[in-house]
Short mmCIF file of C-alpha atoms in Angstrom, two decimals:
data_model
loop_
_atom_site.label_atom_id
_atom_site.label_comp_id
_atom_site.label_asym_id
_atom_site.label_seq_id
_atom_site.Cartn_x
_atom_site.Cartn_y
_atom_site.Cartn_z
CA UNK A 283 -110.59 -233.32 -61.77
CA UNK A 284 -108.32 -232.46 -58.85
CA UNK A 285 -105.27 -233.36 -60.90
CA UNK A 286 -106.44 -231.09 -63.72
CA UNK A 287 -107.07 -228.22 -61.31
CA UNK A 288 -103.64 -228.70 -59.76
CA UNK A 289 -102.02 -228.64 -63.21
CA UNK A 290 -103.86 -225.45 -64.19
CA UNK A 291 -102.85 -223.74 -60.95
CA UNK A 292 -99.27 -224.89 -61.36
CA UNK A 293 -99.19 -223.60 -64.95
CA UNK A 294 -100.39 -220.20 -63.70
CA UNK A 295 -97.57 -220.00 -61.16
CA UNK A 296 -94.90 -218.30 -63.35
CA UNK A 297 -97.39 -215.73 -64.65
CA UNK A 298 -98.63 -214.90 -61.16
CA UNK A 299 -95.07 -214.89 -59.83
CA UNK A 300 -93.91 -212.45 -62.48
CA UNK A 301 -96.98 -210.22 -62.08
CA UNK A 302 -96.45 -209.84 -58.34
CA UNK A 303 -92.74 -209.26 -58.81
CA UNK A 304 -93.45 -206.49 -61.32
CA UNK A 305 -95.83 -204.72 -58.92
CA UNK A 306 -93.24 -204.92 -56.14
CA UNK A 307 -90.62 -203.56 -58.54
CA UNK A 308 -92.80 -200.48 -59.13
CA UNK A 309 -92.42 -199.59 -55.46
CA UNK A 310 -88.71 -200.34 -55.77
CA UNK A 311 -88.45 -198.03 -58.79
CA UNK A 312 -90.27 -195.40 -56.74
CA UNK A 313 -87.15 -195.26 -54.54
CA UNK A 314 -85.28 -193.97 -57.59
CA UNK A 315 -87.97 -191.32 -58.09
CA UNK A 316 -87.49 -190.28 -54.47
CA UNK A 317 -83.73 -189.97 -55.02
CA UNK A 318 -84.28 -187.92 -58.18
CA UNK A 319 -86.59 -185.54 -56.33
CA UNK A 320 -84.19 -185.38 -53.40
CA UNK A 321 -81.33 -184.24 -55.62
CA UNK A 322 -83.50 -182.01 -57.78
CA UNK A 323 -84.66 -179.99 -54.76
CA UNK A 324 -81.53 -180.28 -52.64
CA UNK A 325 -80.71 -176.59 -53.13
CA UNK A 326 -84.12 -175.43 -51.85
CA UNK A 327 -83.51 -173.29 -48.78
CA UNK A 328 -84.65 -174.44 -45.37
CA UNK A 329 -84.63 -171.04 -43.71
CA UNK A 330 -87.86 -169.40 -42.57
CA UNK A 331 -88.79 -166.43 -44.76
CA UNK A 332 -89.42 -164.16 -41.77
CA UNK A 333 -88.49 -164.06 -38.12
CA UNK A 334 -90.67 -163.24 -35.14
CA UNK A 335 -89.53 -160.40 -32.95
CA UNK A 336 -89.09 -161.71 -29.43
CA UNK A 337 -92.06 -159.66 -28.27
CA UNK A 338 -94.23 -161.18 -31.01
CA UNK A 339 -93.38 -164.83 -30.47
CA UNK A 340 -96.59 -166.89 -30.37
CA UNK A 341 -97.60 -168.76 -27.25
CA UNK A 342 -96.66 -172.43 -27.46
CA UNK A 343 -98.20 -175.38 -25.63
CA UNK A 344 -95.89 -178.39 -25.39
CA UNK A 345 -97.82 -181.65 -25.09
CA UNK A 346 -96.10 -184.73 -23.66
CA UNK A 347 -98.31 -187.83 -24.06
CA UNK A 348 -97.17 -190.41 -21.49
CA UNK A 349 -98.20 -194.01 -20.89
CA UNK A 350 -96.08 -196.25 -18.64
CA UNK A 351 -92.71 -194.68 -19.45
CA UNK A 352 -90.86 -195.32 -16.19
CA UNK A 353 -87.36 -195.34 -17.68
CA UNK A 354 -87.48 -192.31 -19.97
CA UNK A 355 -89.99 -189.82 -18.60
CA UNK A 356 -87.54 -188.01 -16.27
CA UNK A 357 -85.08 -187.61 -19.13
CA UNK A 358 -87.85 -186.10 -21.24
CA UNK A 359 -89.04 -183.69 -18.55
CA UNK A 360 -85.50 -182.50 -17.87
CA UNK A 361 -84.98 -181.83 -21.59
CA UNK A 362 -88.29 -179.94 -21.82
CA UNK A 363 -87.35 -177.83 -18.80
CA UNK A 364 -84.24 -176.68 -20.69
CA UNK A 365 -86.10 -175.44 -23.79
CA UNK A 366 -85.21 -171.86 -24.68
CA UNK A 367 -88.43 -169.87 -25.03
CA UNK A 368 -89.94 -166.88 -23.17
CA UNK A 369 -91.39 -168.39 -19.98
CA UNK A 370 -94.57 -166.33 -20.20
CA UNK A 371 -95.25 -167.77 -23.66
CA UNK A 372 -94.57 -171.41 -22.90
CA UNK A 373 -97.04 -173.89 -21.43
CA UNK A 374 -96.22 -177.56 -20.85
CA UNK A 375 -98.85 -180.30 -20.51
CA UNK A 376 -97.85 -183.70 -19.16
CA UNK A 377 -100.71 -185.85 -20.49
CA UNK A 378 -100.28 -188.92 -18.32
CA UNK A 379 -102.44 -192.01 -18.95
CA UNK A 380 -100.08 -194.31 -17.05
CA UNK A 381 -101.35 -197.28 -15.07
CA UNK A 382 -98.11 -198.05 -13.21
CA UNK A 383 -95.69 -196.15 -10.98
CA UNK A 384 -94.87 -193.80 -13.85
CA UNK A 385 -97.78 -191.62 -12.70
CA UNK A 386 -96.24 -191.03 -9.28
CA UNK A 387 -92.84 -190.36 -10.82
CA UNK A 388 -94.44 -187.87 -13.22
CA UNK A 389 -96.36 -186.08 -10.50
CA UNK A 390 -93.27 -185.69 -8.29
CA UNK A 391 -91.13 -184.46 -11.18
CA UNK A 392 -93.78 -181.97 -12.31
CA UNK A 393 -94.04 -180.59 -8.77
CA UNK A 394 -90.28 -180.04 -8.74
CA UNK A 395 -90.27 -178.36 -12.14
CA UNK A 396 -93.21 -176.06 -11.37
CA UNK A 397 -90.76 -173.84 -9.49
CA UNK A 398 -88.89 -173.26 -12.77
CA UNK A 399 -91.42 -173.54 -15.61
CA UNK A 400 -95.13 -173.37 -16.43
CA UNK A 401 -95.91 -177.09 -16.39
CA UNK A 402 -99.15 -178.94 -15.64
CA UNK A 403 -99.82 -182.57 -14.81
CA UNK A 404 -103.03 -183.65 -16.58
CA UNK A 405 -104.68 -187.01 -16.02
CA UNK A 406 -107.84 -188.08 -17.82
CA UNK A 407 -110.61 -190.05 -16.10
CA UNK A 408 -110.33 -192.66 -18.89
CA UNK A 409 -108.04 -193.73 -21.76
CA UNK A 410 -110.59 -193.40 -24.53
CA UNK A 411 -108.87 -192.82 -27.87
CA UNK A 412 -105.45 -193.63 -26.41
CA UNK A 413 -102.79 -191.15 -27.64
CA UNK A 414 -105.17 -189.31 -29.97
CA UNK A 415 -107.66 -188.99 -27.14
CA UNK A 416 -105.00 -187.64 -24.79
CA UNK A 417 -103.84 -185.04 -27.32
CA UNK A 418 -107.43 -183.95 -27.95
CA UNK A 419 -108.12 -183.74 -24.21
CA UNK A 420 -105.06 -181.54 -23.75
CA UNK A 421 -105.87 -179.40 -26.79
CA UNK A 422 -109.21 -178.39 -25.25
CA UNK A 423 -107.33 -176.98 -22.26
CA UNK A 424 -104.33 -175.57 -24.14
CA UNK A 425 -103.75 -171.82 -24.25
CA UNK A 426 -101.07 -171.89 -26.95
CA UNK A 427 -101.58 -170.80 -30.53
CA UNK A 428 -99.06 -173.49 -31.48
CA UNK A 429 -98.98 -177.07 -30.20
CA UNK A 430 -95.67 -178.93 -29.93
CA UNK A 431 -95.64 -182.69 -29.33
CA UNK A 432 -92.81 -184.85 -27.98
CA UNK A 433 -93.15 -188.55 -27.22
CA UNK A 434 -91.58 -189.87 -24.04
CA UNK A 435 -88.39 -191.25 -25.61
CA UNK A 436 -87.42 -188.00 -27.38
CA UNK A 437 -84.77 -185.58 -26.14
CA UNK A 438 -85.19 -182.18 -27.83
CA UNK A 439 -82.28 -179.76 -27.76
CA UNK A 440 -82.77 -176.41 -25.97
CA UNK A 441 -82.97 -174.43 -29.24
CA UNK A 442 -85.49 -176.72 -30.94
CA UNK A 443 -88.57 -174.54 -30.41
CA UNK A 444 -86.88 -171.32 -31.44
CA UNK A 445 -85.48 -173.00 -34.56
CA UNK A 446 -88.92 -174.19 -35.66
CA UNK A 447 -91.35 -171.52 -34.56
CA UNK A 448 -90.37 -168.88 -37.14
CA UNK A 449 -91.89 -170.93 -39.95
CA UNK A 450 -95.27 -169.94 -38.54
CA UNK A 451 -94.76 -166.32 -39.56
CA UNK A 452 -96.49 -167.58 -42.71
CA UNK A 453 -100.18 -167.82 -41.73
CA UNK A 454 -100.77 -170.63 -44.24
CA UNK A 455 -98.40 -173.00 -42.40
CA UNK A 456 -100.28 -175.57 -40.36
CA UNK A 457 -97.48 -177.92 -39.31
CA UNK A 458 -93.70 -178.27 -39.27
CA UNK A 459 -91.89 -181.55 -38.67
CA UNK A 460 -88.31 -182.08 -37.53
CA UNK A 461 -86.12 -185.06 -38.43
CA UNK A 462 -85.56 -187.94 -36.05
CA UNK A 463 -82.12 -189.07 -34.97
CA UNK A 464 -81.25 -192.12 -32.89
CA UNK A 465 -79.82 -192.13 -29.37
CA UNK A 466 -78.98 -195.85 -29.40
CA UNK A 467 -78.08 -196.39 -33.05
CA UNK A 468 -74.96 -198.44 -32.22
CA UNK A 469 -76.57 -200.56 -29.51
CA UNK A 470 -76.96 -203.70 -31.64
CA UNK A 471 -77.35 -204.95 -35.19
CA UNK A 472 -81.12 -204.61 -34.80
CA UNK A 473 -80.91 -200.93 -33.83
CA UNK A 474 -78.38 -200.21 -36.59
CA UNK A 475 -80.70 -201.70 -39.21
CA UNK A 476 -83.69 -199.81 -37.77
CA UNK A 477 -81.73 -196.56 -37.90
CA UNK A 478 -80.86 -197.23 -41.54
CA UNK A 479 -84.52 -197.89 -42.37
CA UNK A 480 -85.70 -194.72 -40.63
CA UNK A 481 -82.96 -192.62 -42.23
CA UNK A 482 -84.30 -193.58 -45.63
CA UNK A 483 -87.69 -192.22 -44.61
CA UNK A 484 -86.57 -189.09 -42.77
CA UNK A 485 -83.64 -188.04 -44.92
CA UNK A 486 -84.87 -188.94 -48.40
CA UNK A 487 -88.61 -189.59 -48.52
CA UNK A 488 -89.88 -186.82 -46.27
CA UNK A 489 -87.59 -184.24 -47.88
CA UNK A 490 -88.40 -185.34 -51.44
CA UNK A 491 -92.17 -185.38 -50.88
CA UNK A 492 -92.28 -182.01 -49.19
CA UNK A 493 -89.94 -180.22 -51.61
CA UNK A 494 -91.81 -181.66 -54.62
CA UNK A 495 -95.10 -180.26 -53.32
CA UNK A 496 -96.53 -183.67 -52.42
CA UNK A 497 -98.31 -184.66 -49.22
CA UNK A 498 -96.09 -185.89 -46.43
CA UNK A 499 -96.88 -186.95 -42.89
CA UNK A 500 -96.40 -185.67 -39.38
CA UNK A 501 -94.52 -188.42 -37.54
CA UNK A 502 -96.44 -188.23 -34.27
CA UNK A 503 -93.75 -186.33 -32.40
CA UNK A 504 -90.95 -183.75 -32.79
CA UNK A 505 -93.21 -181.34 -34.63
CA UNK A 506 -95.35 -178.24 -34.14
CA UNK A 507 -98.99 -177.75 -35.14
CA UNK A 508 -101.02 -174.60 -35.49
CA UNK A 509 -103.98 -175.28 -33.18
CA UNK A 510 -106.45 -173.74 -35.63
CA UNK A 511 -105.24 -176.12 -38.39
CA UNK A 512 -105.97 -179.13 -36.17
CA UNK A 513 -109.48 -177.85 -35.47
CA UNK A 514 -110.09 -176.92 -39.11
CA UNK A 515 -109.24 -180.45 -40.26
CA UNK A 516 -111.60 -182.09 -37.77
CA UNK A 517 -109.31 -182.49 -34.77
CA UNK A 518 -107.53 -185.55 -33.45
CA UNK A 519 -109.49 -188.69 -34.34
CA UNK A 520 -108.94 -192.19 -33.01
CA UNK A 521 -110.56 -194.19 -35.82
CA UNK A 522 -107.05 -195.31 -36.77
CA UNK A 523 -103.97 -196.23 -34.73
CA UNK A 524 -101.84 -193.73 -36.68
CA UNK A 525 -103.66 -190.54 -35.77
CA UNK A 526 -100.63 -188.52 -36.94
CA UNK A 527 -100.81 -189.78 -40.55
CA UNK A 528 -104.58 -189.35 -40.59
CA UNK A 529 -104.48 -185.73 -39.40
CA UNK A 530 -101.57 -184.89 -41.74
CA UNK A 531 -103.57 -185.81 -44.81
CA UNK A 532 -106.77 -184.14 -43.60
CA UNK A 533 -104.87 -180.90 -42.90
CA UNK A 534 -103.20 -180.87 -46.32
CA UNK A 535 -106.54 -181.58 -48.01
CA UNK A 536 -107.73 -178.39 -46.28
CA UNK A 537 -104.94 -176.52 -48.12
CA UNK A 538 -102.76 -175.92 -45.09
CA UNK A 539 -99.07 -175.76 -45.91
CA UNK A 540 -96.86 -178.27 -44.08
CA UNK A 541 -93.08 -178.03 -43.93
CA UNK A 542 -90.43 -180.66 -43.31
CA UNK A 543 -87.19 -179.51 -41.65
CA UNK A 544 -84.43 -182.10 -42.18
CA UNK A 545 -81.79 -179.76 -40.75
CA UNK A 546 -83.50 -179.71 -37.33
CA UNK A 547 -82.82 -183.00 -35.58
CA UNK A 548 -84.47 -184.44 -32.45
CA UNK A 549 -82.94 -187.69 -31.14
CA UNK A 550 -85.02 -190.58 -29.81
CA UNK A 551 -84.68 -194.18 -28.69
CA UNK A 552 -85.09 -197.15 -31.02
CA UNK A 553 -86.74 -200.39 -29.83
CA UNK A 554 -84.01 -202.68 -28.50
CA UNK A 555 -85.70 -206.06 -28.79
CA UNK A 556 -87.47 -207.78 -31.63
CA UNK A 557 -90.95 -208.15 -30.16
CA UNK A 558 -91.11 -204.44 -29.35
CA UNK A 559 -89.98 -203.65 -32.88
CA UNK A 560 -92.57 -206.02 -34.35
CA UNK A 561 -95.29 -204.41 -32.23
CA UNK A 562 -94.27 -200.93 -33.39
CA UNK A 563 -94.12 -201.94 -37.05
CA UNK A 564 -97.46 -203.76 -36.78
CA UNK A 565 -99.10 -200.58 -35.49
CA UNK A 566 -97.56 -198.41 -38.20
CA UNK A 567 -98.55 -200.80 -41.01
CA UNK A 568 -102.04 -201.31 -39.63
CA UNK A 569 -102.56 -197.58 -39.15
CA UNK A 570 -101.37 -196.72 -42.65
CA UNK A 571 -103.82 -199.27 -44.07
CA UNK A 572 -106.62 -197.79 -41.97
CA UNK A 573 -105.77 -194.30 -43.21
CA UNK A 574 -105.67 -195.55 -46.82
CA UNK A 575 -109.12 -197.06 -46.38
CA UNK A 576 -110.42 -193.91 -44.67
CA UNK A 577 -108.97 -191.13 -46.76
CA UNK A 578 -107.42 -192.32 -50.02
CA UNK A 579 -110.70 -191.89 -51.88
CA UNK A 580 -110.89 -188.25 -50.77
CA UNK A 581 -107.31 -187.69 -51.91
CA UNK A 582 -107.95 -189.17 -55.36
CA UNK A 583 -111.11 -187.06 -55.77
CA UNK A 584 -109.48 -183.84 -54.54
CA UNK A 585 -108.56 -181.00 -56.91
CA UNK A 586 -104.82 -181.49 -56.58
CA UNK A 587 -102.16 -182.29 -59.23
CA UNK A 588 -102.03 -185.83 -60.58
CA UNK A 589 -98.46 -186.39 -59.39
CA UNK A 590 -99.55 -185.51 -55.83
CA UNK A 591 -102.35 -188.09 -56.03
CA UNK A 592 -99.99 -190.74 -57.39
CA UNK A 593 -97.44 -190.07 -54.67
CA UNK A 594 -100.15 -190.22 -51.99
CA UNK A 595 -101.35 -193.55 -53.40
CA UNK A 596 -97.85 -195.06 -53.24
CA UNK A 597 -97.28 -193.58 -49.79
CA UNK A 598 -100.48 -194.90 -48.22
CA UNK A 599 -100.34 -198.31 -49.91
CA UNK A 600 -96.63 -198.93 -49.41
CA UNK A 601 -97.26 -201.57 -46.74
CA UNK A 602 -99.35 -203.58 -49.19
CA UNK A 603 -95.95 -204.68 -50.50
CA UNK A 604 -95.77 -207.05 -47.53
CA UNK A 605 -98.92 -208.84 -48.66
CA UNK A 606 -97.47 -209.19 -52.16
CA UNK A 607 -94.18 -210.42 -50.73
CA UNK A 608 -96.00 -213.04 -48.66
CA UNK A 609 -97.76 -214.35 -51.77
CA UNK A 610 -94.42 -214.37 -53.59
CA UNK A 611 -92.84 -216.41 -50.79
CA UNK A 612 -95.73 -218.85 -50.79
CA UNK A 613 -95.36 -219.25 -54.55
CA UNK A 614 -91.65 -220.04 -54.27
CA UNK A 615 -92.14 -223.81 -53.87
CA UNK A 616 -94.80 -224.14 -56.61
CA UNK A 617 -92.48 -222.17 -58.87
CA UNK A 618 -89.58 -224.55 -58.12
CA UNK A 619 -91.88 -227.49 -58.89
CA UNK A 620 -92.97 -225.87 -62.15
CA UNK A 621 -89.44 -225.26 -63.46
CA UNK A 622 -88.38 -228.78 -62.47
CA UNK A 623 -91.19 -230.18 -64.61
CA UNK A 624 -90.88 -227.80 -67.53
CA UNK A 625 -87.14 -227.14 -67.55
CA UNK A 626 -88.09 -223.48 -67.38
CA UNK A 627 -85.31 -222.17 -65.19
CA UNK A 628 -84.46 -219.76 -68.00
CA UNK A 629 -87.47 -217.88 -66.64
CA UNK A 630 -85.11 -216.84 -63.89
CA UNK A 631 -83.28 -214.77 -66.47
CA UNK A 632 -86.45 -212.67 -66.54
CA UNK A 633 -86.86 -212.54 -62.78
CA UNK A 634 -83.18 -212.20 -61.91
CA UNK A 635 -82.71 -208.70 -63.41
CA UNK A 636 -85.86 -207.48 -61.61
CA UNK A 637 -84.55 -208.81 -58.28
CA UNK A 638 -81.10 -207.36 -58.87
CA UNK A 639 -82.29 -203.93 -60.05
CA UNK A 640 -84.73 -203.64 -57.14
CA UNK A 641 -81.97 -204.60 -54.70
CA UNK A 642 -79.55 -202.07 -56.23
CA UNK A 643 -82.25 -199.39 -56.02
CA UNK A 644 -82.54 -200.02 -52.30
CA UNK A 645 -78.77 -200.11 -51.88
CA UNK A 646 -78.41 -196.70 -53.57
CA UNK A 647 -81.39 -195.26 -51.68
CA UNK A 648 -79.98 -196.06 -48.25
CA UNK A 649 -76.41 -195.21 -49.27
CA UNK A 650 -77.53 -191.68 -50.18
CA UNK A 651 -79.47 -191.39 -46.91
CA UNK A 652 -76.20 -191.89 -45.04
CA UNK A 653 -74.03 -189.74 -47.30
CA UNK A 654 -76.49 -186.87 -47.02
CA UNK A 655 -75.98 -186.86 -43.24
CA UNK A 656 -72.22 -187.24 -43.56
CA UNK A 657 -72.54 -190.45 -41.58
CA UNK A 658 -69.48 -192.64 -41.26
CA UNK A 659 -70.24 -195.50 -43.64
CA UNK A 660 -67.23 -197.45 -42.32
CA UNK A 661 -66.74 -199.47 -45.52
CA UNK A 662 -68.82 -200.65 -48.49
CA UNK A 663 -68.62 -204.18 -47.08
CA UNK A 664 -69.97 -203.12 -43.70
CA UNK A 665 -72.71 -201.11 -45.38
CA UNK A 666 -73.52 -204.07 -47.63
CA UNK A 667 -73.75 -206.27 -44.52
CA UNK A 668 -76.30 -203.88 -43.02
CA UNK A 669 -78.25 -203.68 -46.28
CA UNK A 670 -78.37 -207.48 -46.45
CA UNK A 671 -79.87 -207.61 -42.98
CA UNK A 672 -82.18 -204.70 -43.76
CA UNK A 673 -83.59 -206.62 -46.75
CA UNK A 674 -83.68 -209.85 -44.74
CA UNK A 675 -85.44 -208.12 -41.86
CA UNK A 676 -88.04 -206.70 -44.23
CA UNK A 677 -88.65 -210.19 -45.62
CA UNK A 678 -88.76 -211.73 -42.15
CA UNK A 679 -91.31 -209.13 -41.05
CA UNK A 680 -93.57 -209.80 -44.04
CA UNK A 681 -95.90 -212.15 -42.15
CA UNK A 682 -96.23 -209.79 -39.18
CA UNK A 683 -96.84 -206.84 -41.49
CA UNK A 684 -99.24 -208.70 -43.79
CA UNK A 685 -101.41 -209.49 -40.79
CA UNK A 686 -101.23 -205.81 -39.80
CA UNK A 687 -102.35 -204.66 -43.25
CA UNK A 688 -105.27 -207.11 -43.25
CA UNK A 689 -106.24 -206.03 -39.74
CA UNK A 690 -106.13 -202.40 -40.83
CA UNK A 691 -108.26 -203.01 -43.91
CA UNK A 692 -110.85 -205.00 -41.99
CA UNK A 693 -111.12 -202.96 -38.78
CA UNK A 694 -110.96 -199.35 -37.58
CA UNK A 695 -109.63 -198.27 -34.23
CA UNK A 696 -108.78 -201.05 -31.75
CA UNK A 697 -106.17 -200.74 -29.05
CA UNK A 698 -103.08 -198.58 -29.42
CA UNK A 699 -100.15 -200.76 -28.28
CA UNK A 700 -97.23 -198.66 -27.08
CA UNK A 701 -93.64 -199.52 -27.91
CA UNK A 702 -91.62 -200.30 -24.74
CA UNK A 703 -88.69 -197.96 -24.10
CA UNK A 704 -85.84 -198.64 -21.68
CA UNK A 705 -83.78 -195.46 -21.49
CA UNK A 706 -80.57 -197.22 -22.56
CA UNK A 707 -78.00 -195.89 -24.99
CA UNK A 708 -74.67 -197.66 -24.49
CA UNK A 709 -73.86 -201.17 -25.63
CA UNK A 710 -72.83 -202.37 -22.19
CA UNK A 711 -76.27 -201.58 -20.73
CA UNK A 712 -78.86 -204.36 -20.65
CA UNK A 713 -82.61 -204.01 -21.16
CA UNK A 714 -83.30 -207.51 -19.78
CA UNK A 715 -83.70 -206.26 -16.21
CA UNK A 716 -86.32 -203.72 -17.27
CA UNK A 717 -90.00 -204.40 -16.65
CA UNK A 718 -91.33 -203.42 -20.08
CA UNK A 719 -91.14 -206.02 -22.82
CA UNK A 720 -92.73 -206.58 -26.18
CA UNK A 721 -95.14 -209.50 -25.94
CA UNK A 722 -94.55 -212.77 -27.76
CA UNK A 723 -97.60 -213.60 -29.86
CA UNK A 724 -98.97 -216.56 -31.79
CA UNK A 725 -97.40 -215.05 -34.92
CA UNK A 726 -94.09 -216.75 -34.01
CA UNK A 727 -95.79 -220.09 -34.66
CA UNK A 728 -96.71 -219.00 -38.17
CA UNK A 729 -93.17 -217.68 -38.67
CA UNK A 730 -91.82 -221.11 -37.70
CA UNK A 731 -94.09 -222.71 -40.29
CA UNK A 732 -92.89 -220.21 -42.89
CA UNK A 733 -89.25 -220.95 -42.01
CA UNK A 734 -89.90 -224.68 -42.43
CA UNK A 735 -91.61 -224.04 -45.77
CA UNK A 736 -88.63 -222.04 -47.00
CA UNK A 737 -86.22 -224.76 -45.83
CA UNK A 738 -88.19 -227.32 -47.87
CA UNK A 739 -88.11 -224.98 -50.88
CA UNK A 740 -84.33 -224.53 -50.59
CA UNK A 741 -83.88 -228.31 -50.31
CA UNK A 742 -86.00 -228.83 -53.42
CA UNK A 743 -84.04 -226.18 -55.35
CA UNK A 744 -80.72 -227.77 -54.34
CA UNK A 745 -81.89 -231.27 -55.30
CA UNK A 746 -82.96 -230.11 -58.76
CA UNK A 747 -79.95 -227.87 -59.32
CA UNK A 748 -81.86 -224.57 -59.44
CA UNK A 749 -78.82 -222.62 -58.31
CA UNK A 750 -79.93 -219.23 -59.63
CA UNK A 751 -82.83 -219.34 -57.17
CA UNK A 752 -80.68 -220.05 -54.14
CA UNK A 753 -79.33 -216.55 -53.29
CA UNK A 754 -82.85 -215.17 -52.98
CA UNK A 755 -84.27 -218.20 -51.19
CA UNK A 756 -81.39 -218.08 -48.71
CA UNK A 757 -82.03 -214.39 -48.05
CA UNK A 758 -85.72 -215.19 -47.44
CA UNK A 759 -84.70 -217.97 -45.05
CA UNK A 760 -82.19 -215.79 -43.18
CA UNK A 761 -84.82 -213.08 -42.76
CA UNK A 762 -87.37 -215.38 -41.16
CA UNK A 763 -84.71 -217.13 -39.08
CA UNK A 764 -83.41 -213.80 -37.76
CA UNK A 765 -86.86 -212.47 -36.85
CA UNK A 766 -87.98 -215.76 -35.31
CA UNK A 767 -84.78 -216.29 -33.33
CA UNK A 768 -84.78 -212.80 -31.83
CA UNK A 769 -88.53 -212.99 -31.23
CA UNK A 770 -88.16 -216.20 -29.22
CA UNK A 771 -84.72 -215.72 -27.67
CA UNK A 772 -83.82 -212.06 -27.77
CA UNK A 773 -80.16 -211.35 -27.36
CA UNK A 774 -77.78 -208.75 -28.64
#
């Protein structure tokens, strides 16, 4: 009986393998759709239709949510103090939930700056709701018609507010979002790959979604909200750990117009070590899954165009790809066993084009994201090297992200885990002497098991001469080895 069951399951392996691969390829093909939309709407103007007279500029409250940001908070406060905006129409809230010496540093810096600007140090009696709770607490005290948010690691340029505020001459506009840039892009291979990943989102995806009339998301920072739009959509809620994505969709469902501004750039710091990066990505994947569970039904039932619903579905379920990828990786050894018994390696001629086309889609997607910024691509070989590690990193993160998706689908809320920042930009600076560090978790044990499993699969494929499988299996192995090695023994 057990032998029969094993045979049936083994015989189902190629069908299941192909089915999962086809679903993943749909998301890969979606990258081409994003590129098509990006080029189709590339001539759409980014300028505001009207300009405020200086006397009519709206009052702006700048909110700075802070939690244990010892190494970057002074840099942030200095940048905020240099913002160009009429002083009588600018209010700054330092929303400090810190539990370490950051609170004393913040208080002292705010006292110094109060001689120059209208800035207030605000400390809650509790941390309920984490960042969302802090923003809501500040909103209840804010006097500004518009609310600007900057996280601690961002460094806005002096003209940022004046460049963005004129979009609110249109009373239907509820939010505008600027593009992120990266202060420490060249710090290490890890930061270079992260920058490439984020450029795909900020340069291509956000622009394409917004210009095509689809829903897009506020990214938690470097943007401005109309206070009345926040209230109209139900305010900041902490039922998910991505309160920004949640509010973005609720606001757009209320028919507020949101605008993405790729030509306005605000630089920020990328995580410098693997465990911090994994923690950040876990939170983003978990939060997106929570938002999908919370709001996707409302989106699909809303009276909005079908293409907007379809785009929202792909957007909110994008991280489900990691679950599919995990199943695909787990099926890799049964598939090798199947083709060794059935001499069915010609099946790879079906799978191989899907792998190759999906990979080329990603290559073109990220290539365009760099060309559109006029970034120095150095050489196709160097870019290919980064793309290889980008794909490998995505594969290596699949276990971490799969757990995040499952956690998000099964639970609401839970603790908001901040991403450690170190205030470093140059390659010669070291983060190892800094007190903040991403925590090692039990996930590294599972990653080690996965690495061992992939090594066995590669050995089996080599023994049976399944050479067409090897390039993909090796990339899977490299991805897990890279993530595990940096997670256990972080170095540059």
